[in-house]
Amino acid sequence: MLVFFDLPVKEKAAQKAATRFRNFLLKDGYQMVQYSVYARVCNGYDAVATHERRLKQNLPANGSVRLLVITERQYESIQILLGERRQADTPVAYEQLTLL
């Protein structure tokens, strides 16, 4: 199960709701893939139905949450693409100050 979400966080109450949702995901066995993408392994469709029901019971009032169910075989084909790490073009030079 992959859960993607975009939740409002401009107001204090919305921040608390988003944090509460993330904490629910972690306590329910999801692992963070990216900040707003969480994954959970389920053994069979009965477990998927159970966790889908629990997810729906813990939805925040506002925002967008998406659930995608894929097989383990499909997930195994995921590619992780990373850009190359860039170094600064020019080195930072520090000048020493002398106080009199």
Coordinates of C-alpha atoms in Angstrom, one line a residue:
M1 CA 0.0 0.0 0.0
L2 CA 1.3 3.4 -0.9
V3 CA -0.2 6.5 0.7
F4 CA 0.4 9.9 -0.9
F5 CA -0.9 13.1 0.8
D6 CA -0.9 16.8 0.5
L7 CA -2.2 18.4 3.7
P8 CA -2.6 22.1 4.6
V9 CA -0.2 23.2 7.4
K10 CA -0.5 27.0 7.4
E11 CA -2.6 27.1 10.6
K12 CA -1.7 25.6 14.0
A13 CA -4.8 23.3 13.9
A14 CA -3.9 22.1 10.4
Q15 CA -0.3 21.4 11.5
K16 CA -1.6 19.3 14.4
A17 CA -3.9 17.4 12.1
A18 CA -1.1 16.7 9.6
T19 CA 1.2 15.5 12.4
R20 CA -1.5 13.4 13.9
F21 CA -2.1 11.7 10.5
R22 CA 1.7 11.1 10.0
N23 CA 1.9 9.6 13.5
F24 CA -1.0 7.3 12.8
L25 CA 0.7 6.1 9.6
L26 CA 3.9 5.3 11.5
K27 CA 2.1 3.6 14.4
D28 CA 0.1 1.5 11.9
G29 CA 3.2 0.1 10.3
Y30 CA 3.8 2.4 7.4
Q31 CA 7.3 3.5 6.6
M32 CA 8.2 6.9 5.2
V33 CA 9.4 6.8 1.6
Q34 CA 9.4 10.6 1.2
Y35 CA 8.0 13.3 3.4
S36 CA 4.4 12.8 2.2
V37 CA 4.7 9.3 0.8
Y38 CA 4.3 6.3 3.1
A39 CA 4.4 2.6 2.3
R40 CA 3.1 -0.5 4.1
V41 CA 3.4 -4.2 3.2
C42 CA 0.3 -6.3 3.6
N43 CA -0.1 -10.0 3.4
G44 CA -3.2 -10.5 1.1
Y45 CA -6.2 -8.5 0.2
D46 CA -7.9 -9.0 3.5
A47 CA -5.1 -7.1 5.2
V48 CA -5.3 -4.4 2.6
A49 CA -9.1 -4.0 3.2
T50 CA -8.4 -3.8 7.0
H51 CA -5.7 -1.1 6.7
E52 CA -7.8 0.8 4.1
R53 CA -10.6 0.9 6.6
R54 CA -8.3 2.1 9.3
L55 CA -6.8 4.7 7.0
K56 CA -10.3 6.1 6.2
Q57 CA -11.1 6.3 9.9
N58 CA -8.0 8.5 10.5
L59 CA -8.2 10.9 7.6
P60 CA -7.7 14.5 8.4
A61 CA -10.6 16.9 7.8
N62 CA -8.8 18.8 5.0
G63 CA -6.3 18.0 2.3
S64 CA -5.8 15.3 -0.2
V65 CA -4.9 11.6 0.6
R66 CA -4.4 9.0 -2.1
L67 CA -4.0 5.2 -1.7
L68 CA -2.4 3.0 -4.3
V69 CA -2.3 -0.7 -3.8
I70 CA 0.4 -2.6 -5.8
T71 CA 1.9 -6.0 -5.6
E72 CA 5.3 -6.8 -4.1
R73 CA 6.5 -7.7 -7.5
Q74 CA 5.5 -4.3 -8.9
Y75 CA 7.2 -2.5 -6.0
E76 CA 10.4 -4.5 -6.6
S77 CA 10.7 -2.8 -10.0
I78 CA 11.0 0.7 -8.5
Q79 CA 13.9 2.7 -9.6
I80 CA 15.6 5.2 -7.3
L81 CA 17.1 8.0 -9.3
L82 CA 19.5 10.3 -7.7
G83 CA 21.2 13.4 -9.2
E84 CA 24.9 13.9 -8.9
R85 CA 26.1 15.9 -5.9
R86 CA 27.5 19.3 -7.1
Q87 CA 30.4 21.0 -5.5
A88 CA 30.4 24.8 -5.1
D89 CA 31.8 26.5 -8.1
T90 CA 34.1 28.7 -6.1
P91 CA 35.6 27.9 -2.8
V92 CA 34.5 30.1 0.1
A93 CA 37.3 32.4 1.3
Y94 CA 37.3 33.7 4.9
E95 CA 39.1 36.8 5.8
Q96 CA 40.4 37.3 9.3
L97 CA 39.3 40.4 11.2
T98 CA 41.7 42.2 13.5
L99 CA 40.1 44.2 16.2
L100 CA 42.1 46.9 17.9

